[in-house]
Coordinates of C-alpha atoms and ligand atoms in Angstrom, one line a residue:
X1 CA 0.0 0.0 0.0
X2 CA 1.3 3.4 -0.8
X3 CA 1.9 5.5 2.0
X4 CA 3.3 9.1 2.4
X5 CA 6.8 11.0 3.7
X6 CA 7.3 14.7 3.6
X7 CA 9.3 16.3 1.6
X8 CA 11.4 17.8 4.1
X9 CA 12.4 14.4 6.1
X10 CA 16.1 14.2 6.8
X11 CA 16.1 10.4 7.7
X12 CA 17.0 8.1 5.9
X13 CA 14.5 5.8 6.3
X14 CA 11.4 8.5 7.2
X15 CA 8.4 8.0 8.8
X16 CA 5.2 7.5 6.9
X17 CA 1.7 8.1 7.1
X18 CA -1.6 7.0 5.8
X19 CA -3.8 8.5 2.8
X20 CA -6.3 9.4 5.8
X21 CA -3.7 11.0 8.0
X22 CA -2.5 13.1 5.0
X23 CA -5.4 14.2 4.1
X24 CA -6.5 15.6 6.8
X25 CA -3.0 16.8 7.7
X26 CA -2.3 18.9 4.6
X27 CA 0.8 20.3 5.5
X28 CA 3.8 17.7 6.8
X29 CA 4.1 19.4 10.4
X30 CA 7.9 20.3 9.2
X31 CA 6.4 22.6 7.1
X32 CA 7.3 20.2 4.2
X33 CA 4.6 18.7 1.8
X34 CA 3.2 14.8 1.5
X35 CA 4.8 12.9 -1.1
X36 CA 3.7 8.8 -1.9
X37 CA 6.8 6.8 -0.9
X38 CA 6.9 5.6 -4.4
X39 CA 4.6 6.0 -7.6
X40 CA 1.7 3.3 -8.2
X41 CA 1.1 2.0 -11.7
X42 CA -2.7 1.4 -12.5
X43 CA -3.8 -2.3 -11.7
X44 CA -4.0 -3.0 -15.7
X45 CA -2.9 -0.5 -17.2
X46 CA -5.0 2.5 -18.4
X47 CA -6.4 0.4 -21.6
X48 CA -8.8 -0.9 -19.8
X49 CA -10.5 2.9 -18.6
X50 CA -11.6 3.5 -21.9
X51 CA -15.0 4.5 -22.3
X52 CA -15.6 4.0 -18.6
X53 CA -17.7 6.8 -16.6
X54 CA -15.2 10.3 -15.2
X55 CA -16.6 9.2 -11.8
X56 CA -15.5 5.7 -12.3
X57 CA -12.6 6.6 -13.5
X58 CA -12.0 8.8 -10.9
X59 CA -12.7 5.8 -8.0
X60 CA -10.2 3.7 -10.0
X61 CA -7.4 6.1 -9.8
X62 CA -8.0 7.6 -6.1
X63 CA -8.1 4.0 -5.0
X64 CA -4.3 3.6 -5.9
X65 CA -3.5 6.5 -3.4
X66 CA -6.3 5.9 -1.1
X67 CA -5.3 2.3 -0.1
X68 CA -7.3 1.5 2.6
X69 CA -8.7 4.2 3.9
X70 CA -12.0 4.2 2.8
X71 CA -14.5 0.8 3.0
X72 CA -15.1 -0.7 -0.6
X73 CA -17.7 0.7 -2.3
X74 CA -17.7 3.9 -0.5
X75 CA -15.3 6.0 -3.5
X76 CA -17.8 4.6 -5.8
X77 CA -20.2 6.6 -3.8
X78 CA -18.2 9.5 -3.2
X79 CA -16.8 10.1 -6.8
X80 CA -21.0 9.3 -8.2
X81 CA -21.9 11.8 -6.1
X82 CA -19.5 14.6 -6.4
X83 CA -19.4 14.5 -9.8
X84 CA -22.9 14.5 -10.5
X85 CA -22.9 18.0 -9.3
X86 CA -21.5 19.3 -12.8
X87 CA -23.5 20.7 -15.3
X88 CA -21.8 18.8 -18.4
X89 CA -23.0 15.0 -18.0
X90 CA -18.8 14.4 -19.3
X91 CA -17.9 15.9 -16.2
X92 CA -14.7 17.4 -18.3
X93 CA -15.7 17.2 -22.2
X94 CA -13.0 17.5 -24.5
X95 CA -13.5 20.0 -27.5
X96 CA -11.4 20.7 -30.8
X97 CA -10.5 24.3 -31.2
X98 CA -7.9 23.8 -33.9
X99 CA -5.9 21.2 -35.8
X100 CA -4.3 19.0 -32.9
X101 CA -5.7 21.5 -30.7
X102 CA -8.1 20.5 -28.0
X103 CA -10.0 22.2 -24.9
X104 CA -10.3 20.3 -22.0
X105 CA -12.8 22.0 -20.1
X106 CA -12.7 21.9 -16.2
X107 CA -15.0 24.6 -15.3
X108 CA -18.3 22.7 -15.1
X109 CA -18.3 22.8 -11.6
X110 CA -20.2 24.6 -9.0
X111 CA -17.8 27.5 -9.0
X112 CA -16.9 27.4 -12.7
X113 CA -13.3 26.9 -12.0
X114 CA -11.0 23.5 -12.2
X115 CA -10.5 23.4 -8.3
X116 CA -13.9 21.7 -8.1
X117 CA -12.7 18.5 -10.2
X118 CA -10.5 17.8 -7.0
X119 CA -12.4 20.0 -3.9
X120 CA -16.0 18.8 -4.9
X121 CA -14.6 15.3 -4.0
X122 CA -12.0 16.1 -0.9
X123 CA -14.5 17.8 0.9
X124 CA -16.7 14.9 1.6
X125 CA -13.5 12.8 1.7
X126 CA -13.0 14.8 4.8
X127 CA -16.6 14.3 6.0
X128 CA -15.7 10.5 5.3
X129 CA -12.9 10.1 7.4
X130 CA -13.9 12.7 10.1
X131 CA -17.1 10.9 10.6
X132 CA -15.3 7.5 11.0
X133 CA -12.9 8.8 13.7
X134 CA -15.7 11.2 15.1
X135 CA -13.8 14.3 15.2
X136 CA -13.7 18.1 13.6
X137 CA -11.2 20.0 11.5
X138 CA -11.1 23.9 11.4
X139 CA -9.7 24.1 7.3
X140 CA -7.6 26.9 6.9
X141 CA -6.8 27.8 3.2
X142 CA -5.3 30.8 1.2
X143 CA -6.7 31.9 -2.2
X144 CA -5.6 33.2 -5.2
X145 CA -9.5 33.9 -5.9
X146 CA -10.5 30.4 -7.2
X147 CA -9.5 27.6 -4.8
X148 CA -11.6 29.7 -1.6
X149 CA -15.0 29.7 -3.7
X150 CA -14.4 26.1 -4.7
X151 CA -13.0 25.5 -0.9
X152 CA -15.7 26.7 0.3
X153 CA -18.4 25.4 -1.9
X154 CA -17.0 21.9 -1.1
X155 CA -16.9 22.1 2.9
X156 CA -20.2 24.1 3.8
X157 CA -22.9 23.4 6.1
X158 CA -20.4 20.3 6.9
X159 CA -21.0 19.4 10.5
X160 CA -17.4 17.9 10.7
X161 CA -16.1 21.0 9.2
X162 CA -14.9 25.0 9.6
X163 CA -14.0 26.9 7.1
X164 CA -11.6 30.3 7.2
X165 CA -10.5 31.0 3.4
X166 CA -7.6 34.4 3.1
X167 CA -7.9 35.7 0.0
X168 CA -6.0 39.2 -1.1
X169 CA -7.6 42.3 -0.6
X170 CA -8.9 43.9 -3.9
X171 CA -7.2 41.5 -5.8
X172 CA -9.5 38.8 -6.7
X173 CA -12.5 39.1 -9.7
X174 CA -15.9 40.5 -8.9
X175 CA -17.3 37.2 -9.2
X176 CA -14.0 35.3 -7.4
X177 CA -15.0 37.6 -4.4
X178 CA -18.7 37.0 -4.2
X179 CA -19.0 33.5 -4.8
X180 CA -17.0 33.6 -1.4
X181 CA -18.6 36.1 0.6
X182 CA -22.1 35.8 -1.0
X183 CA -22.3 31.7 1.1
X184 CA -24.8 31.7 3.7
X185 CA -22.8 29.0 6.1
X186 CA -22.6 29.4 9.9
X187 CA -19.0 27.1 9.4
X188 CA -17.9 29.2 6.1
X189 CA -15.8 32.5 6.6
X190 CA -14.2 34.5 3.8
X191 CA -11.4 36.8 5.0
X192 CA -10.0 39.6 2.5
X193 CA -6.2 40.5 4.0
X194 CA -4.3 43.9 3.0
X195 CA -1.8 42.1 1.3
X196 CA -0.9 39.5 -1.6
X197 CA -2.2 36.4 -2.2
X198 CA 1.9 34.9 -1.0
X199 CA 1.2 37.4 2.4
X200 CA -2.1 35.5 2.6
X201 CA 0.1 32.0 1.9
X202 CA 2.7 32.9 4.7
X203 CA -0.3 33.7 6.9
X204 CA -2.0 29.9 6.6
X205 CA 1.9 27.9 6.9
X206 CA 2.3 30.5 10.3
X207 CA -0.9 29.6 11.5
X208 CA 0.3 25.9 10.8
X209 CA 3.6 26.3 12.6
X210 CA 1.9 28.0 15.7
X211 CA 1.2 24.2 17.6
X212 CA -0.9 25.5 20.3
X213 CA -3.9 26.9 17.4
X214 CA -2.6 23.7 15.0
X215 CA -3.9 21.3 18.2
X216 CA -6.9 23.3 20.1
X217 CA -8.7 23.9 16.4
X218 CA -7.2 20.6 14.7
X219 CA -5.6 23.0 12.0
X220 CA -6.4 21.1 8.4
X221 CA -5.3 22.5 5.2
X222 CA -7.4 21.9 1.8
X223 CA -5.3 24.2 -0.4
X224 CA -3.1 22.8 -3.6
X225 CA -0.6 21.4 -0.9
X226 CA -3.1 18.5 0.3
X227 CA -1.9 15.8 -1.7
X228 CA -5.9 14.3 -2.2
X229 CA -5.8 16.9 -4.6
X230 CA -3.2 16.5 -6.3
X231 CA -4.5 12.4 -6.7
X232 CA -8.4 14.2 -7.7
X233 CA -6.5 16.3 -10.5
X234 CA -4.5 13.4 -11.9
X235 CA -7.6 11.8 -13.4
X236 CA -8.6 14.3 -16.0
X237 CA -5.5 13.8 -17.5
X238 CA -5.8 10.2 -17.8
X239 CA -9.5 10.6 -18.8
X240 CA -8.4 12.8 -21.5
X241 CA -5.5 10.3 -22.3
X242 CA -7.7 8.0 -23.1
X243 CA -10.3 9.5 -24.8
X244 CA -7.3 10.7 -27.3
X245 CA -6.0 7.2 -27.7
X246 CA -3.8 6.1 -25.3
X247 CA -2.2 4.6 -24.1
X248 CA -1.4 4.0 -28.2
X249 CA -0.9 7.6 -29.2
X250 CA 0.8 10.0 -26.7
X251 CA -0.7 13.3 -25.7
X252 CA 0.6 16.4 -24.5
X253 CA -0.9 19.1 -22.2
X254 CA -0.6 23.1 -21.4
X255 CA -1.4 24.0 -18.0
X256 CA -2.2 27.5 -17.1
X257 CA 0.3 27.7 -13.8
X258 CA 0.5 29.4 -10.4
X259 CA 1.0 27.4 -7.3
X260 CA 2.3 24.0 -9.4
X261 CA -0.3 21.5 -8.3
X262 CA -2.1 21.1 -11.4
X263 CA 0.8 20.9 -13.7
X264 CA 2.6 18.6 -10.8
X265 CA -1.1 16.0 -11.1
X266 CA -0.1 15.9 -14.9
X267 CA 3.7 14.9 -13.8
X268 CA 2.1 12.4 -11.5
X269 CA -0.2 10.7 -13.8
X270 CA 2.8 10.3 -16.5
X271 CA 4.4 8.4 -13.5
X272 CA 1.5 6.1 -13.2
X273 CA 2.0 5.2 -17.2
X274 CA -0.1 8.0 -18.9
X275 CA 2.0 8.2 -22.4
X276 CA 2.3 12.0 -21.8
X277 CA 4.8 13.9 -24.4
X278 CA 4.8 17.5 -23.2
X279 CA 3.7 18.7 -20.2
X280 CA 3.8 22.7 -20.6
X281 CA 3.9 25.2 -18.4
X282 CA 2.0 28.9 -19.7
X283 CA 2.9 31.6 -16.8
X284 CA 1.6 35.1 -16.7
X285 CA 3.9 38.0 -16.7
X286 CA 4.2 36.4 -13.2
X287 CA 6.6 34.3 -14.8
X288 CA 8.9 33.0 -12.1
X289 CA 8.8 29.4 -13.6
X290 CA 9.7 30.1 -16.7
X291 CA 12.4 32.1 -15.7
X292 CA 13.4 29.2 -13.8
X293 CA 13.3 26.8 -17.0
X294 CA 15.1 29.3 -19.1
X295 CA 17.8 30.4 -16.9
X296 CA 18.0 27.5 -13.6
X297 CA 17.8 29.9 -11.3
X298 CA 14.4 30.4 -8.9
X299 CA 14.4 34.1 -7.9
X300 CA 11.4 35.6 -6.5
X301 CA 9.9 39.2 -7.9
X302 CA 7.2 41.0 -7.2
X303 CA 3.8 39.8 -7.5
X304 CA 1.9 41.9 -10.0
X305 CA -1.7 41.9 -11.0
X306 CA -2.4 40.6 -14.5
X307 CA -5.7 39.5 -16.3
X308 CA -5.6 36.5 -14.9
X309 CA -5.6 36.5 -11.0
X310 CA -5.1 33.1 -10.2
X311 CA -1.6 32.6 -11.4
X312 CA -0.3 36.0 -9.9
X313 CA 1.6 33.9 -7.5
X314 CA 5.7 34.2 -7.3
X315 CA 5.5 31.4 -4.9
X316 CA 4.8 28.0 -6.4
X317 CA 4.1 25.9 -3.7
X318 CA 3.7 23.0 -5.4
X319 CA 7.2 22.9 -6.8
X320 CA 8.8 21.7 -3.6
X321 CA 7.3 17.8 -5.0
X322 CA 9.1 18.4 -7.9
X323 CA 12.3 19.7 -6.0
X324 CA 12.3 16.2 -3.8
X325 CA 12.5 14.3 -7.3
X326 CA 15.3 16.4 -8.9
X327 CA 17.4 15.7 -5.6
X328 CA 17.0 12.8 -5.4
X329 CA 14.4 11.8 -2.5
X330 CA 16.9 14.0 -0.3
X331 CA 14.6 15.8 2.7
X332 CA 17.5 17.0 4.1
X333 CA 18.1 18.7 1.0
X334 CA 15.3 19.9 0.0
X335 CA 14.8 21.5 3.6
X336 CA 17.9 23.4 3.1
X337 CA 17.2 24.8 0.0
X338 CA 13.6 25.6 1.1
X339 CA 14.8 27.5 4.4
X340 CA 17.5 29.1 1.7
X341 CA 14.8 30.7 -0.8
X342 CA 12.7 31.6 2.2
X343 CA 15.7 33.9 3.5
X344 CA 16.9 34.6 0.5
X345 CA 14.7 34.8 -2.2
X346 CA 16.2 32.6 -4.5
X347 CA 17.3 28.5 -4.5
X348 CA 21.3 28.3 -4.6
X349 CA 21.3 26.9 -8.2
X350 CA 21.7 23.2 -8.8
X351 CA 22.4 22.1 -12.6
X352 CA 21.4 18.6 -12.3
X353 CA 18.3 19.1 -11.3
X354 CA 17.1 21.7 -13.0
X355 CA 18.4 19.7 -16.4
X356 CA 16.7 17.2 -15.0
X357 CA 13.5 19.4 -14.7
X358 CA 13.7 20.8 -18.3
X359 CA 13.1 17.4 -19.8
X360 CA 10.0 16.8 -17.9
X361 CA 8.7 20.1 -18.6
X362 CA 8.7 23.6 -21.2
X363 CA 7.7 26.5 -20.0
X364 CA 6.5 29.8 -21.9
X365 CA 5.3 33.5 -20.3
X366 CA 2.3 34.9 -21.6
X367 CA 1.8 38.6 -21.3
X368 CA -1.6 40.3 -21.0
X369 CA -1.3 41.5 -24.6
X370 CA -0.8 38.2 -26.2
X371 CA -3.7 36.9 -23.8
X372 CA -6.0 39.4 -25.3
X373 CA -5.2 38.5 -28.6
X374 CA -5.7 34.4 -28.0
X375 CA -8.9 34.9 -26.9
X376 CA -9.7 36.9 -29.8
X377 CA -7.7 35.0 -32.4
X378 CA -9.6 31.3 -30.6
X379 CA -12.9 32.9 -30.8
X380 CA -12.6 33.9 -34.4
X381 CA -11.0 30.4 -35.4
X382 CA -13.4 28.4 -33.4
X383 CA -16.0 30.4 -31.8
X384 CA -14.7 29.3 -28.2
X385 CA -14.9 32.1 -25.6
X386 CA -12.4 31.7 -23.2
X387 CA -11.0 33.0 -20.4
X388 CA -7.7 35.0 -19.3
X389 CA -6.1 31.7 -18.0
X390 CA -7.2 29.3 -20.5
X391 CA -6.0 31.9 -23.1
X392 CA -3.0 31.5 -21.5
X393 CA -2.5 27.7 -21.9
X394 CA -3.3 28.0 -25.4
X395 CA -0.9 31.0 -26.1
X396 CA 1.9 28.9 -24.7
X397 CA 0.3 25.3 -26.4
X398 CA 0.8 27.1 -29.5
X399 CA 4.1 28.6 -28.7
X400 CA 5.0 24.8 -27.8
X401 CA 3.1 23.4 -31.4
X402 CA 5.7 25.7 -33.6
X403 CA 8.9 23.9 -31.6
X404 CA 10.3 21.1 -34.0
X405 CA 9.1 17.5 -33.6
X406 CA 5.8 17.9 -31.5
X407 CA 3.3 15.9 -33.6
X408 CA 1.1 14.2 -30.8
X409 CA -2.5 16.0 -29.8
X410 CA -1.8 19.0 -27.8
X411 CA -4.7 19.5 -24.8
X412 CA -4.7 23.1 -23.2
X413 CA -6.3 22.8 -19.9
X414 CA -9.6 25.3 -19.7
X415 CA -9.6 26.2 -15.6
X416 CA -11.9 28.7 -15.6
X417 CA -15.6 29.3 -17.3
X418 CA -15.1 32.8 -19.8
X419 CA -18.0 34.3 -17.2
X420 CA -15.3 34.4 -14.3
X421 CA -13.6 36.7 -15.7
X422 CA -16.4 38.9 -18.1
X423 CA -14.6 42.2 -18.2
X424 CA -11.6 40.9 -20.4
X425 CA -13.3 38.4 -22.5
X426 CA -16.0 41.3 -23.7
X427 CA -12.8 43.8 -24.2
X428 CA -11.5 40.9 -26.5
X429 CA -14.3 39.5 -28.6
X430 CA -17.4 42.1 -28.1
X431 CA -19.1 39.1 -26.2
X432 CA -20.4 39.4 -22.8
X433 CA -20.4 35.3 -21.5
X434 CA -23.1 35.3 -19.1
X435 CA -23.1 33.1 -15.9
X436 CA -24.5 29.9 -16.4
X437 CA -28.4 29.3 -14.8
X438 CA -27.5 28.3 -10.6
X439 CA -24.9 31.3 -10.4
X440 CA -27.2 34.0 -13.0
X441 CA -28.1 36.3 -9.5
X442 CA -25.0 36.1 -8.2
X443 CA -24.2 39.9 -8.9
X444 CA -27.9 40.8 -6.8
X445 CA -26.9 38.5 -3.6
X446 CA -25.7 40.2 -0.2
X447 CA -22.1 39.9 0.7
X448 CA -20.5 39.7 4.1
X449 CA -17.1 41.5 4.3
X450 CA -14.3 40.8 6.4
X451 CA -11.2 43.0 5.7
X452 CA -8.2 42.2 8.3
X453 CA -4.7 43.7 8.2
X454 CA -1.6 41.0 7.2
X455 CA -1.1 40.5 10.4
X456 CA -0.9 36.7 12.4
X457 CA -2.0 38.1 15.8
X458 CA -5.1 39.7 14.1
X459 CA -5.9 37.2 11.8
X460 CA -5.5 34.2 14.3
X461 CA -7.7 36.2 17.1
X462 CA -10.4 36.2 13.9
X463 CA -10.2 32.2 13.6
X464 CA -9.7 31.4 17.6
X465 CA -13.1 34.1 17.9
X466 CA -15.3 32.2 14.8
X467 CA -14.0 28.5 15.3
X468 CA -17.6 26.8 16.1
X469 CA -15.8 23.9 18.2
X470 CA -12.2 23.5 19.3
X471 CA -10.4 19.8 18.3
X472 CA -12.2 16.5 19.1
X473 CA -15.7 16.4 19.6
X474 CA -15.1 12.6 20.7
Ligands
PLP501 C1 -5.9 27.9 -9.6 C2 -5.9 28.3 -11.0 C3 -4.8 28.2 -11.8 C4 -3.4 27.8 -11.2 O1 -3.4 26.5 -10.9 P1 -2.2 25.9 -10.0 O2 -2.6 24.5 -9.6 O3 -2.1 26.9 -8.8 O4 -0.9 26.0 -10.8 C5 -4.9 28.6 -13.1 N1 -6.1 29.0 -13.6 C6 -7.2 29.0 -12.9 C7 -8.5 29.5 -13.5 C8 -7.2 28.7 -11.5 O5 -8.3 28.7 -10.8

């Protein structure tokens, strides 16, 4: 059975825990993140997935990393369920925009953003397991503007559950902040901080590292970190594997990229035997990653806003999974280079891994301008109206299509619905997308407003003050 080591162990032979205890954990309590203590292949192969149901599928692949932490029969029930909450019966329908050009579209969801493929499933997950050890979690997360609606969406009303989401002050969408602050839940809070979405980042990991709120509120983190969601994410790429041809033809994928946990599931599900070719990263003007391909060395910059929010992130959490794989499995290592960039701002430069990194991955920065003009050149090609981050994935699939030798089908990953982010997508193509029918008065509904300064004393008074019930109810 697989189970899971941090990234940060020094031993040599490292403690490991359950899918259960990592779930619910979130972050490894030395601050590194959950890693399986070695890559499971599918149980047959992916041949036999073909044609099967996304939510069965879904239970095939999450049993792998699950083990045996949930009875048999119960992910059947968990993935049926969660995934009948989409509005497109394919859960995430494939669509041809150009010649070896797909769409795979993630954003028929509650929230209309891919963080539901994975959080409408790990939030009853949670339930799962809390109920079976009858206790509570207070989840603390940090939002670039989508993971805190879909967080939140996932984990209200949950009697097991309490939800505090930070998201950045005045620097989230119109619609990103109301789908938060608009939920009528007694366990859901929405909390804007005076800072970045990174200050809002540092804010959850010192909440994490201070062991006296971690223990009294049974701290739990749902954020890109928890590795459930990484395991959730991997199976729309091997669902879209499939339904391309593989495992005879190999694909290749674009990921729109901030924090590195959807690109990293894409990593993970070549390791289980996915025939992926390229796996390319598209980064704002935010482009700390691709500066990193290009040059091997991982310097932070300013965050700066861009037209699409959800990758304005210098940090990329995410990357530290990647990091324990370059160095070899080292913790130790990867600790020390970790405590490095957080002093520093930059990783002392190692060649061998980040060699090692450019032939798993490309990566191309995408500026606002060339944004605007993907989602006009796709809508006048195809019709498609997408969105700011989608248009980025396709700017940098394409960029990726004109390199010599890339003949397989090329899949740009469509994270957001074009009615998240209106403003842009009307400035580009003259069309206004309108919100699809269960979200179409979410501009009328009242919001609750919580503004707090980036500060950990003010924000942890906020959480200790709004908590419904402190650690075990047992
Ligand atoms: C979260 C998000 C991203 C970035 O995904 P990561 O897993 O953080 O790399 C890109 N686009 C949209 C629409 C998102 O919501």
């Amino acid at each position: 059975m697989v189970r899971y080591l941090s990234t940060r162990d020094p031993r040599a032979a490292p403690s490991t825990r359950s899918f259960a205890e990592v779930l619910l954990a979130g972050l490894a309590e030395d601050g590194g993140l959950y890693v399986p203590d070695r890559m499971p292949g599918l149980t047959g192969g992916i041949a036999g997935l073909a044609g099967l149901p996304y939510a069965e599928i879904a239970a095939r692949i999450i049993a792998v990393f699950a083990g045996d932490a949930f009875p048999s029969g119960e992910l059947q029930q968990l993935t049926a369920a969660a995934y009948s909450r989409f509005r497109h019966a394919a859960v995430a329908p494939l669509v041809q925009i150009d010649e070896g050009l797909w769409l795979l579209e993630l954003f028929h969801g509650p929230t209309l953003a891919f963080k539901d493929l994975a959080l409408q499933l790990v939030g009853p997950m949670f339930d799962a397991v809390l109920a079976g050890r009858r206790e509570h979690v207070t989840v603390i997360g940090a939002t670039s503007g989508d993971t805190g609606s879909a967080a939140i969406e996932a984990c209200r009303d949950r009697e097991a559950i309490d939800i505090f989401i930070l998201y950045p002050h005045q620097r989230v969408s119109e619609v990103q902040r109301r789908q938060m602050t608009t939920v009528e839940a007694a366990n859901a809070h929405a909390v804007a901080i005076e800072g970045t979405f990174d200050d809002c980042q540092d804010l959850v990991k010192a909440l994490f590292a201070d062991a006296g709120l971690r223990h009294e509120l049974n701290l739990s983190a749902v954020n890109s970190i928890n590795w459930a969601r990484i395991a959730a994410q991997t199976v729309y790429y091997v669902a879209a594997a499939v339904a391309l041809g593989a495992p005879a033809r190999s694909v290749s994928f674009s990921v729109p990229t901030g924090n590195f946990g959807n690109v990293y599931a894409g990593h993970v599900a070549r390791q289980m035997g996915v025939p992926i070719d390229r796996l390319v990263i598209g980064t704002n003007r935010n482009d700390i990653l691709a500066r990193y391909f290009a040059s091997g060395r991982m310097a932070l910059a300013a965050v700066e806003p861009s037209l699409s929010p959800s990758m304005d992130i210098q940090v990329s959490s995410n990357f530290e999974r990647l990091l324990f794989e370059l160095k070899g499995r080292n913790g130790a290592a990867v600790g020390e280079t970790m405590r490095n960039f957080r002093r520093t701002g930059s990783m002392p430069e190692d060649d061998q891994a980040w060699r090692a990194a450019r032939r798993l991955f490309s990566a191309h920065k995408v500026d606002d301008t060339e944004t605007m003009q993907t989602i006009s050149k796709t809508y006048a090609r195809s019709g498609a109206l997408i969105d700011p981050h989608t248009a980025v994935a396709v700017a940098a699939a394409r960029a990726d299509i004109t390199a010599p030798g890339r003949s397989t089908p090329m899949i740009a990953l469509a994270c957001a619905h074009p009615a998240k982010f209106p403003d842009a997508v009307e400035r580009a193509t003259g069309l206004r997308p309108g919100l699809p029918p269960p979200l179409a008065d979410l501009l009328e509904r009242r919001e609750r407003i919580v503004v707090l300064p980036n500060e950990l004393g003010a924000v942890s008074r906020f959480i200790r003050a709004h908590a419904r019930r402190a650690g075990a109810t047992a």
